[in-house]
CSV table of C-alpha atoms and ligand atoms in Angstrom, one decimal:
chain,number,residue,atom,x,y,z
A,21,MET,CA,0.0,0.0,0.0
A,22,ILE,CA,1.3,3.4,-1.0
A,23,ARG,CA,0.9,6.0,1.8
A,24,TYR,CA,2.1,9.5,2.0
A,25,PHE,CA,2.3,12.1,4.7
A,26,THR,CA,3.0,15.8,4.6
A,27,SER,CA,4.2,18.2,7.3
A,28,GLY,CA,4.8,21.9,7.2
A,29,GLU,CA,3.1,25.2,7.9
A,30,SER,CA,2.5,27.7,5.1
A,31,HIS,CA,4.9,30.3,6.4
A,32,GLY,CA,7.2,27.8,8.2
A,33,GLN,CA,10.7,26.8,6.9
A,34,ALA,CA,9.6,24.1,4.6
A,35,LEU,CA,7.1,21.5,3.5
A,36,VAL,CA,8.2,18.0,4.1
A,37,GLY,CA,6.8,14.7,2.7
A,38,ILE,CA,7.3,11.0,3.0
A,39,VAL,CA,6.0,8.6,0.4
A,40,GLU,CA,6.1,4.9,1.4
A,41,GLY,CA,5.1,1.7,-0.3
A,42,LEU,CA,6.2,2.4,-3.9
A,43,PRO,CA,8.0,-0.4,-5.7
A,44,ALA,CA,11.7,-0.3,-6.6
A,45,GLY,CA,12.8,0.9,-10.0
A,46,ILE,CA,10.6,3.9,-10.8
A,47,GLU,CA,12.6,6.4,-12.7
A,48,ILE,CA,12.2,9.8,-11.1
A,49,SER,CA,14.0,13.1,-10.9
A,50,SER,CA,13.5,16.3,-9.0
A,51,GLU,CA,13.1,18.0,-12.4
A,52,TYR,CA,10.2,15.8,-13.2
A,53,ILE,CA,8.5,16.7,-9.9
A,54,ASN,CA,9.3,20.4,-10.3
A,55,ARG,CA,7.4,20.5,-13.5
A,56,GLN,CA,4.2,19.5,-11.7
A,57,LEU,CA,5.0,21.9,-8.9
A,58,TRP,CA,5.3,24.7,-11.5
A,59,ARG,CA,1.9,23.7,-13.0
A,60,ARG,CA,0.3,23.9,-9.6
A,61,GLN,CA,1.6,27.5,-9.1
A,62,GLN,CA,0.1,28.8,-12.4
A,63,GLY,CA,-3.4,30.2,-13.1
A,64,TYR,CA,-4.9,33.7,-13.4
A,65,GLY,CA,-6.3,34.8,-10.0
A,66,ARG,CA,-3.5,33.8,-7.7
A,67,GLY,CA,-2.2,36.3,-5.1
A,68,GLY,CA,1.1,37.9,-4.2
A,69,ARG,CA,2.5,34.7,-2.6
A,70,MET,CA,3.0,33.0,-5.9
A,71,LYS,CA,5.4,35.8,-6.9
A,72,ILE,CA,7.5,34.9,-3.9
A,73,GLU,CA,7.6,31.2,-4.2
A,74,SER,CA,9.1,29.1,-7.1
A,75,ASP,CA,8.6,25.7,-5.7
A,76,HIS,CA,11.5,23.2,-6.1
A,77,VAL,CA,11.8,19.8,-4.5
A,78,GLU,CA,14.8,18.2,-2.9
A,79,ILE,CA,14.7,14.4,-2.9
A,80,LEU,CA,16.5,13.5,0.4
A,81,SER,CA,16.2,9.7,0.4
A,82,GLY,CA,14.6,6.6,-1.2
A,83,VAL,CA,16.0,7.3,-4.6
A,84,ARG,CA,19.4,6.2,-6.0
A,85,PHE,CA,20.9,7.0,-9.4
A,86,GLY,CA,17.5,8.2,-10.6
A,87,LYS,CA,15.4,5.1,-9.5
A,88,THR,CA,13.3,4.4,-6.4
A,89,LEU,CA,14.7,1.9,-4.0
A,90,GLY,CA,11.4,0.6,-2.6
A,91,SER,CA,12.2,2.4,0.7
A,92,PRO,CA,10.4,5.4,2.0
A,93,ILE,CA,11.1,8.6,-0.1
A,94,SER,CA,11.6,11.8,1.7
A,95,LEU,CA,11.1,15.2,0.1
A,96,VAL,CA,11.5,18.9,1.0
A,97,VAL,CA,10.1,22.0,-0.6
A,98,ARG,CA,11.5,25.1,1.1
A,99,ASN,CA,9.2,28.2,1.7
A,100,LYS,CA,11.0,31.3,0.3
A,101,ASP,CA,8.5,33.4,2.3
A,102,TRP,CA,10.0,32.0,5.6
A,103,VAL,CA,12.5,34.8,5.7
A,104,HIS,CA,9.7,37.2,6.4
A,105,TRP,CA,8.1,35.0,9.0
A,106,SER,CA,11.0,33.5,11.0
A,107,ASP,CA,9.9,35.5,14.2
A,108,LYS,CA,6.2,34.9,13.8
A,109,MET,CA,6.6,31.2,13.0
A,110,ALA,CA,9.7,30.4,15.1
A,111,VAL,CA,10.0,26.8,16.3
A,112,GLU,CA,11.8,27.9,19.6
A,113,GLY,CA,10.9,30.6,22.0
A,114,ASN,CA,7.7,31.7,23.7
A,115,GLY,CA,6.0,33.9,21.2
A,116,ARG,CA,6.0,36.9,23.5
A,117,GLY,CA,5.5,40.2,21.5
A,118,ILE,CA,4.0,38.3,18.6
A,119,GLU,CA,0.5,39.6,17.7
A,120,LYS,CA,-2.2,37.0,18.2
A,121,ILE,CA,-5.0,36.6,15.7
A,122,SER,CA,-8.5,36.3,17.2
A,123,THR,CA,-10.9,37.1,14.4
A,124,PRO,CA,-11.9,34.0,12.3
A,125,ARG,CA,-12.7,34.2,8.6
A,126,PRO,CA,-16.0,32.6,7.8
A,127,GLY,CA,-15.5,29.6,5.6
A,128,HIS,CA,-11.9,28.9,6.7
A,129,ALA,CA,-10.8,26.4,9.3
A,130,ASP,CA,-10.0,29.3,11.7
A,131,LEU,CA,-12.9,29.1,14.1
A,132,VAL,CA,-13.5,25.3,14.3
A,133,GLY,CA,-9.7,24.7,14.4
A,134,ALA,CA,-9.1,27.1,17.3
A,135,VAL,CA,-12.0,25.7,19.3
A,136,LYS,CA,-11.0,22.1,18.6
A,137,TYR,CA,-7.3,22.5,19.5
A,138,GLY,CA,-7.9,25.1,22.2
A,139,PHE,CA,-5.8,27.9,20.6
A,140,ASP,CA,-6.0,31.5,21.5
A,141,ASP,CA,-4.0,32.4,18.3
A,142,LEU,CA,-5.7,31.6,15.0
A,143,ARG,CA,-2.3,31.6,13.3
A,144,ASN,CA,-1.8,28.1,14.7
A,145,VAL,CA,-4.7,27.0,12.5
A,146,ILE,CA,-4.3,29.2,9.5
A,147,ASP,CA,-0.8,28.1,8.7
A,148,ARG,CA,-1.5,24.4,8.6
A,149,ALA,CA,-5.0,24.6,7.1
A,150,SER,CA,-3.6,26.7,4.3
A,151,ALA,CA,-3.6,25.2,0.8
A,152,ARG,CA,0.1,25.8,0.7
A,153,GLU,CA,0.2,22.2,1.9
A,154,THR,CA,-0.9,21.0,-1.5
A,155,ALA,CA,2.6,21.8,-2.9
A,156,MET,CA,3.9,18.8,-1.0
A,157,ARG,CA,1.0,16.6,-1.9
A,158,VAL,CA,1.7,17.3,-5.5
A,159,ALA,CA,5.4,16.5,-5.0
A,160,CYS,CA,4.6,13.2,-3.3
A,161,CYS,CA,1.9,12.2,-5.7
A,162,THR,CA,4.0,13.0,-8.8
A,163,ILE,CA,6.3,10.0,-8.0
A,164,VAL,CA,3.2,7.8,-7.9
A,165,ARG,CA,2.0,9.4,-11.1
A,166,LYS,CA,5.2,8.4,-12.7
A,167,PHE,CA,4.6,4.8,-11.6
A,168,LEU,CA,1.2,4.9,-13.3
A,169,GLU,CA,2.6,6.3,-16.5
A,170,THR,CA,5.0,3.4,-16.7
A,171,PHE,CA,1.9,1.3,-17.2
A,172,GLY,CA,0.2,3.7,-19.7
A,173,ILE,CA,-2.1,5.3,-17.2
A,174,PHE,CA,-2.2,9.1,-17.8
A,175,ILE,CA,-4.0,11.7,-15.8
A,176,GLY,CA,-5.1,15.2,-17.0
A,177,SER,CA,-7.6,17.9,-16.2
A,178,HIS,CA,-9.3,21.0,-17.3
A,179,VAL,CA,-11.5,23.7,-15.8
A,180,LEU,CA,-15.2,23.8,-16.7
A,181,SER,CA,-16.3,26.9,-14.8
A,182,ILE,CA,-15.2,29.8,-12.7
A,183,GLY,CA,-18.1,31.6,-11.1
A,184,THR,CA,-20.8,31.9,-13.6
A,185,ALA,CA,-18.4,31.6,-16.6
A,186,GLU,CA,-19.3,28.0,-17.4
A,187,VAL,CA,-18.8,25.6,-20.3
A,188,ARG,CA,-22.5,24.8,-20.8
A,189,ASP,CA,-22.3,23.5,-24.3
A,190,ARG,CA,-19.8,20.7,-24.1
A,191,ARG,CA,-19.9,19.6,-27.7
A,192,ASN,CA,-16.7,21.4,-28.9
A,193,ILE,CA,-14.6,20.5,-25.8
A,194,ASP,CA,-15.8,16.9,-25.9
A,195,LYS,CA,-14.7,16.7,-29.6
A,196,LEU,CA,-11.3,18.1,-28.6
A,197,ILE,CA,-11.0,15.7,-25.7
A,198,LYS,CA,-11.9,12.8,-27.9
A,199,LYS,CA,-9.2,13.9,-30.4
A,200,LEU,CA,-6.6,14.3,-27.7
A,201,THR,CA,-7.3,11.0,-26.0
A,202,VAL,CA,-6.8,8.9,-29.2
A,203,ALA,CA,-3.1,9.1,-28.2
A,204,SER,CA,-2.0,6.5,-25.7
A,205,CYS,CA,-1.0,9.2,-23.3
A,206,GLY,CA,-4.4,10.9,-23.7
A,207,GLY,CA,-4.7,12.2,-20.1
A,208,TYR,CA,-1.3,13.9,-20.5
A,209,LYS,CA,-2.4,15.5,-23.8
A,210,VAL,CA,-5.6,17.0,-22.2
A,211,ALA,CA,-3.4,18.4,-19.4
A,212,GLU,CA,-1.0,19.9,-21.9
A,213,GLU,CA,-3.8,21.5,-23.9
A,214,ALA,CA,-5.5,23.0,-20.7
A,215,ASP,CA,-2.1,24.3,-19.5
A,216,MET,CA,-2.1,26.6,-22.6
A,217,SER,CA,-4.9,28.6,-21.0
A,218,THR,CA,-4.3,30.7,-17.9
A,219,VAL,CA,-7.5,29.5,-16.4
A,220,ARG,CA,-7.1,25.9,-17.9
A,221,ILE,CA,-10.5,26.3,-19.8
A,222,LEU,CA,-10.6,24.6,-23.2
A,223,ASP,CA,-13.3,26.8,-24.6
A,224,LYS,CA,-11.8,30.1,-25.7
A,225,GLN,CA,-15.0,32.2,-25.2
A,226,ILE,CA,-15.6,30.9,-21.7
A,227,GLU,CA,-11.9,31.4,-20.9
A,228,GLN,CA,-12.2,35.1,-21.6
A,229,LYS,CA,-15.4,35.3,-19.5
A,230,ALA,CA,-13.7,33.6,-16.6
A,231,ILE,CA,-10.7,36.0,-16.8
A,232,SER,CA,-13.1,38.9,-16.7
A,233,ALA,CA,-15.0,37.4,-13.8
A,234,ILE,CA,-11.8,37.0,-11.8
A,235,LYS,CA,-10.8,40.6,-12.6
A,236,SER,CA,-14.1,42.0,-11.4
A,237,ALA,CA,-14.1,39.8,-8.2
A,238,LYS,CA,-10.7,41.1,-7.4
A,239,LYS,CA,-11.9,44.7,-7.9
A,240,LYS,CA,-14.8,44.0,-5.5
A,241,GLY,CA,-12.5,42.4,-2.9
A,242,ASP,CA,-14.3,39.1,-3.5
A,243,SER,CA,-13.3,35.6,-4.5
A,244,LEU,CA,-14.5,32.9,-6.9
A,245,GLY,CA,-14.7,29.1,-7.0
A,246,GLY,CA,-15.5,26.8,-9.9
A,247,VAL,CA,-15.7,23.3,-11.3
A,248,PHE,CA,-12.9,21.2,-12.8
A,249,GLU,CA,-12.8,17.9,-14.5
A,250,VAL,CA,-10.1,15.2,-14.1
A,251,ILE,CA,-9.7,12.5,-16.7
A,252,VAL,CA,-7.7,9.3,-16.6
A,253,THR,CA,-6.8,7.4,-19.7
A,254,GLY,CA,-5.3,3.9,-19.9
A,255,ALA,CA,-6.7,2.4,-16.7
A,256,PRO,CA,-7.5,-1.2,-17.3
A,257,MET,CA,-10.8,-2.9,-16.5
A,258,GLY,CA,-10.9,-4.4,-13.0
A,259,LEU,CA,-9.3,-1.8,-10.6
A,260,GLY,CA,-11.2,-1.5,-7.3
A,261,SER,CA,-14.0,-3.8,-6.1
A,262,TYR,CA,-17.7,-4.0,-5.3
A,263,VAL,CA,-17.3,-6.5,-2.4
A,264,GLU,CA,-16.8,-4.1,0.5
A,265,TYR,CA,-17.7,-0.4,0.9
A,266,ASP,CA,-14.2,0.8,1.5
A,267,ARG,CA,-12.8,-1.1,-1.6
A,268,LYS,CA,-15.1,0.8,-4.0
A,269,LEU,CA,-12.7,2.8,-6.2
A,270,ASP,CA,-15.4,5.5,-6.9
A,271,GLY,CA,-15.7,6.2,-3.2
A,272,GLN,CA,-11.9,6.3,-2.7
A,273,LEU,CA,-11.4,8.7,-5.7
A,274,ALA,CA,-14.2,10.9,-4.3
A,275,GLN,CA,-12.5,11.1,-0.9
A,276,ALA,CA,-9.2,12.0,-2.5
A,277,ILE,CA,-10.7,14.9,-4.4
A,278,VAL,CA,-12.9,16.2,-1.5
A,279,SER,CA,-9.7,16.1,0.7
A,280,ILE,CA,-8.4,19.1,-1.3
A,281,HIS,CA,-8.8,22.4,0.4
A,282,ALA,CA,-12.1,24.2,-0.5
A,283,VAL,CA,-13.4,21.3,-2.6
A,284,LYS,CA,-16.9,20.6,-1.5
A,285,GLY,CA,-18.5,18.5,-4.2
A,286,VAL,CA,-17.5,15.6,-6.5
A,287,GLU,CA,-19.2,14.0,-9.5
A,288,ILE,CA,-18.4,10.7,-11.2
A,289,GLY,CA,-19.2,10.6,-14.9
A,290,SER,CA,-22.3,12.7,-15.7
A,291,ALA,CA,-23.8,11.7,-12.3
A,292,PHE,CA,-26.0,14.8,-11.7
A,293,ALA,CA,-27.4,14.9,-15.3
A,294,ASN,CA,-27.9,11.1,-15.1
A,295,ALA,CA,-30.1,11.6,-12.1
A,296,THR,CA,-32.5,13.6,-14.2
A,297,MET,CA,-32.9,11.0,-16.9
A,298,PHE,CA,-34.5,7.6,-17.4
A,299,GLY,CA,-32.3,4.5,-16.9
A,300,SER,CA,-32.6,3.7,-20.6
A,301,GLU,CA,-31.1,7.1,-21.4
A,302,VAL,CA,-28.2,6.7,-18.9
A,303,HIS,CA,-26.7,3.3,-18.8
A,304,ASP,CA,-23.8,2.6,-21.2
A,305,GLU,CA,-24.8,-0.3,-23.4
A,306,ILE,CA,-22.6,-3.3,-23.8
A,307,GLN,CA,-21.9,-4.2,-27.4
A,308,LEU,CA,-19.7,-6.5,-29.4
A,309,GLY,CA,-16.9,-4.9,-31.4
A,310,ARG,CA,-15.4,-6.0,-34.7
A,311,ASP,CA,-13.1,-8.5,-33.1
A,312,LYS,CA,-15.9,-9.8,-30.8
A,313,ASN,CA,-14.5,-7.7,-28.1
A,314,ILE,CA,-16.7,-5.9,-25.6
A,315,ILE,CA,-17.2,-2.2,-26.4
A,316,ARG,CA,-19.1,0.6,-24.7
A,317,PRO,CA,-20.4,3.2,-27.1
A,318,THR,CA,-21.0,5.8,-24.3
A,319,ASN,CA,-19.3,6.5,-21.0
A,320,ARG,CA,-21.9,8.3,-18.8
A,321,ALA,CA,-20.7,6.2,-15.9
A,322,GLY,CA,-17.3,7.9,-16.0
A,323,GLY,CA,-15.3,4.7,-16.3
A,324,LEU,CA,-16.6,3.1,-13.1
A,325,GLU,CA,-19.3,0.6,-12.5
A,326,GLY,CA,-19.8,-1.2,-9.2
A,327,GLY,CA,-16.8,0.6,-7.8
A,328,ILE,CA,-14.6,-1.0,-10.5
A,329,THR,CA,-12.9,0.5,-13.5
A,330,THR,CA,-14.6,-0.4,-16.8
A,331,GLY,CA,-11.5,0.2,-19.0
A,332,GLU,CA,-13.2,3.4,-20.3
A,333,MET,CA,-11.8,6.9,-19.5
A,334,ILE,CA,-12.3,7.8,-15.9
A,335,VAL,CA,-14.1,11.1,-15.5
A,336,LEU,CA,-14.4,13.0,-12.2
A,337,ARG,CA,-15.5,16.5,-11.5
A,338,GLY,CA,-14.8,18.6,-8.4
A,339,ALA,CA,-16.5,21.7,-7.1
A,340,MET,CA,-14.3,24.2,-5.4
A,341,LYS,CA,-16.0,26.9,-3.2
A,342,PRO,CA,-14.8,30.5,-3.5
A,343,ILE,CA,-11.7,31.2,-1.4
A,344,SER,CA,-12.7,32.2,2.1
A,345,THR,CA,-10.2,35.0,2.6
A,346,LEU,CA,-12.0,38.1,1.4
A,347,ALA,CA,-10.7,41.7,1.1
A,348,ARG,CA,-14.3,42.8,1.5
A,349,PRO,CA,-14.9,41.5,5.0
A,350,LEU,CA,-17.9,39.4,6.1
A,351,ARG,CA,-19.3,39.6,9.6
A,352,SER,CA,-17.3,37.8,12.3
A,353,VAL,CA,-16.7,37.8,16.1
A,354,ASP,CA,-13.4,38.7,17.9
A,355,LEU,CA,-12.9,35.6,20.1
A,356,LYS,CA,-10.9,37.6,22.6
A,357,SER,CA,-13.4,40.5,23.2
A,358,MET,CA,-16.4,38.5,22.0
A,359,LYS,CA,-17.6,41.5,20.1
A,360,ALA,CA,-19.0,41.7,16.6
A,361,VAL,CA,-16.2,42.8,14.2
A,362,PRO,CA,-15.5,42.5,10.4
A,363,SER,CA,-13.5,39.4,9.4
A,364,ARG,CA,-9.8,39.8,9.1
A,365,TYR,CA,-8.1,40.0,5.7
A,366,GLU,CA,-4.7,38.6,4.9
A,367,ARG,CA,-3.0,38.3,1.5
A,368,SER,CA,-4.6,35.6,-0.5
A,369,ASP,CA,-5.7,34.4,-3.9
A,370,VAL,CA,-8.9,35.5,-5.7
A,371,CYS,CA,-9.4,32.2,-7.5
A,372,ALA,CA,-7.3,29.0,-7.4
A,373,VAL,CA,-9.5,26.7,-9.4
A,374,PRO,CA,-6.8,26.1,-12.1
A,375,ALA,CA,-4.3,25.1,-9.4
A,376,CYS,CA,-6.9,22.9,-7.8
A,377,SER,CA,-7.4,21.0,-11.0
A,378,VAL,CA,-3.7,20.2,-11.1
A,379,ILE,CA,-3.8,19.1,-7.4
A,380,ALA,CA,-6.8,16.9,-8.2
A,381,GLU,CA,-4.8,15.2,-11.0
A,382,SER,CA,-2.1,14.5,-8.4
A,383,VAL,CA,-4.1,13.3,-5.4
A,384,ILE,CA,-6.0,10.6,-7.3
A,385,ALA,CA,-2.7,9.0,-8.3
A,386,PRO,CA,-2.1,7.0,-5.1
A,387,VAL,CA,-5.7,5.8,-5.1
A,388,LEU,CA,-5.3,4.4,-8.6
A,389,ALA,CA,-1.9,3.1,-7.9
A,390,ASN,CA,-3.0,1.2,-4.8
A,391,ALA,CA,-5.9,-0.4,-6.8
A,392,PHE,CA,-3.4,-1.3,-9.5
A,393,LEU,CA,-0.9,-2.8,-7.1
A,394,GLU,CA,-3.6,-4.8,-5.4
A,395,LYS,CA,-4.3,-6.4,-8.7
A,396,PHE,CA,-0.9,-6.6,-10.4
A,397,GLY,CA,1.4,-5.9,-7.4
A,398,GLY,CA,5.0,-6.7,-6.9
A,399,ASP,CA,8.1,-5.2,-5.3
A,400,SER,CA,9.8,-3.9,-8.4
A,401,ILE,CA,8.7,-2.4,-11.7
A,402,GLU,CA,10.0,-5.4,-13.6
A,403,GLU,CA,8.0,-7.8,-11.5
A,404,ILE,CA,4.9,-5.8,-11.9
A,405,LYS,CA,5.4,-5.4,-15.6
A,406,LYS,CA,5.4,-9.2,-16.0
A,407,ARG,CA,2.3,-9.6,-13.9
A,408,TYR,CA,0.5,-6.8,-15.7
A,409,LYS,CA,1.3,-8.4,-19.1
A,410,LYS,CA,-0.1,-11.7,-17.9
A,411,GLY,CA,-3.1,-10.4,-16.1
A,412,LYS,CA,-4.3,-7.6,-18.3
B,520,LIG,C1,-3.6,30.3,1.2
B,520,LIG,C2,-3.3,31.7,1.2
B,520,LIG,C3,-2.3,32.3,0.3
B,520,LIG,C4,-2.1,31.4,-0.9
B,520,LIG,C5,-1.8,30.0,-0.4
B,520,LIG,C6,-3.1,29.4,0.2
B,520,LIG,O1,-1.0,32.3,0.9
B,520,LIG,P1,-0.5,33.5,1.7
B,520,LIG,O2,-1.3,33.6,3.0
B,520,LIG,O3,1.0,33.3,2.0
B,520,LIG,O4,-0.7,34.7,0.8
B,520,LIG,O5,-1.2,31.9,-1.8
B,520,LIG,O6,-1.3,29.1,-1.4
B,520,LIG,C7,0.0,28.9,-1.4
B,520,LIG,C8,0.9,29.5,-0.7
B,520,LIG,C9,0.3,27.9,-2.4
B,520,LIG,O7,1.5,27.5,-2.5
B,520,LIG,O8,-0.6,27.4,-3.1
B,520,LIG,C10,-4.6,29.8,2.1
B,520,LIG,O9,-5.0,30.5,3.1
B,520,LIG,O10,-5.1,28.6,2.0
């Protein structure tokens, strides 16, 4: 089983990660991980912090001469902003003279986190609850992603909406996705195409609308969320299981996506549209192809039936709520004086949906890889390759 842990505060010295359970022999380099870290930092609507950081990973252990050893892999991404925060976020000392934050932002973890852990300074919550943590998640998951790519499984994503700027007529983008996914590395191709847009939207008109929406939200001191779509190509039939609730791959994928900061909804295939139709209009018929092979002319199920991959493209959507740090304050309460006050503002992004789509690509990799290892597992890439060839 692949597991990973991250540690680190947003304005602390560094983010640290450990990935454990990967087989030996995966080719990996810091350069490869850095590319994904760079992708996560892009997107129109991000705040001043992204001008400070240029995330680079250091691989400290678990890799030798460019290949994984099967042992735990440890990673570090240093926070450049730390130099401005070394007093406020010091590991040693007693914090005397450092201003305490006592006004929680509605929608953030500030209030519930402080009550839960008994803090009188919300900074203790803010810094770990920050989405900065996703930089290390992406770093850890990129190694897992490389493992999947070795077996022809490629993950990509694009953004469907930001605020009310939404791709409603999917015909053109579906055509484009179809064209791009003919290639064996289809998921990668979709990601590459979306990367060419600053908001990762494949429809040019909606892209412009989304950029304008972010601009006007920024002017108003407001923020925006949106919906992104993740696709996976090359996943064979039979990953996951229906036999027990916690082995259902759809449930596991949904958990991974909702675990991303500010993601509050997930959809598998065209689940919400399916719920408005008759069964006869929804279910993907089973037909015989030219070589008497089984084919599925449609994929409304999003590549998953009974918690198991069908061999079709996996399609997942996530809904990100608007960022909860607002320049235009909402009503809040000062927890020290217990008086009504406007919520606090600190530097933040206006919209991070494009970044979120890249994070979603990453966090589903361990879920898929674990299901893959369960079926074709082994201790080294060579061993797994043999089993995959036989069992596919
Ligand atoms: C975040 C607030 C902002 C974002 C941050 C997430 O950081 P800061 O408070 O330093 O301006 O930029 O995202 C990142 C730093 C990142 O690397 O994605 C928050 O409160 O979640």
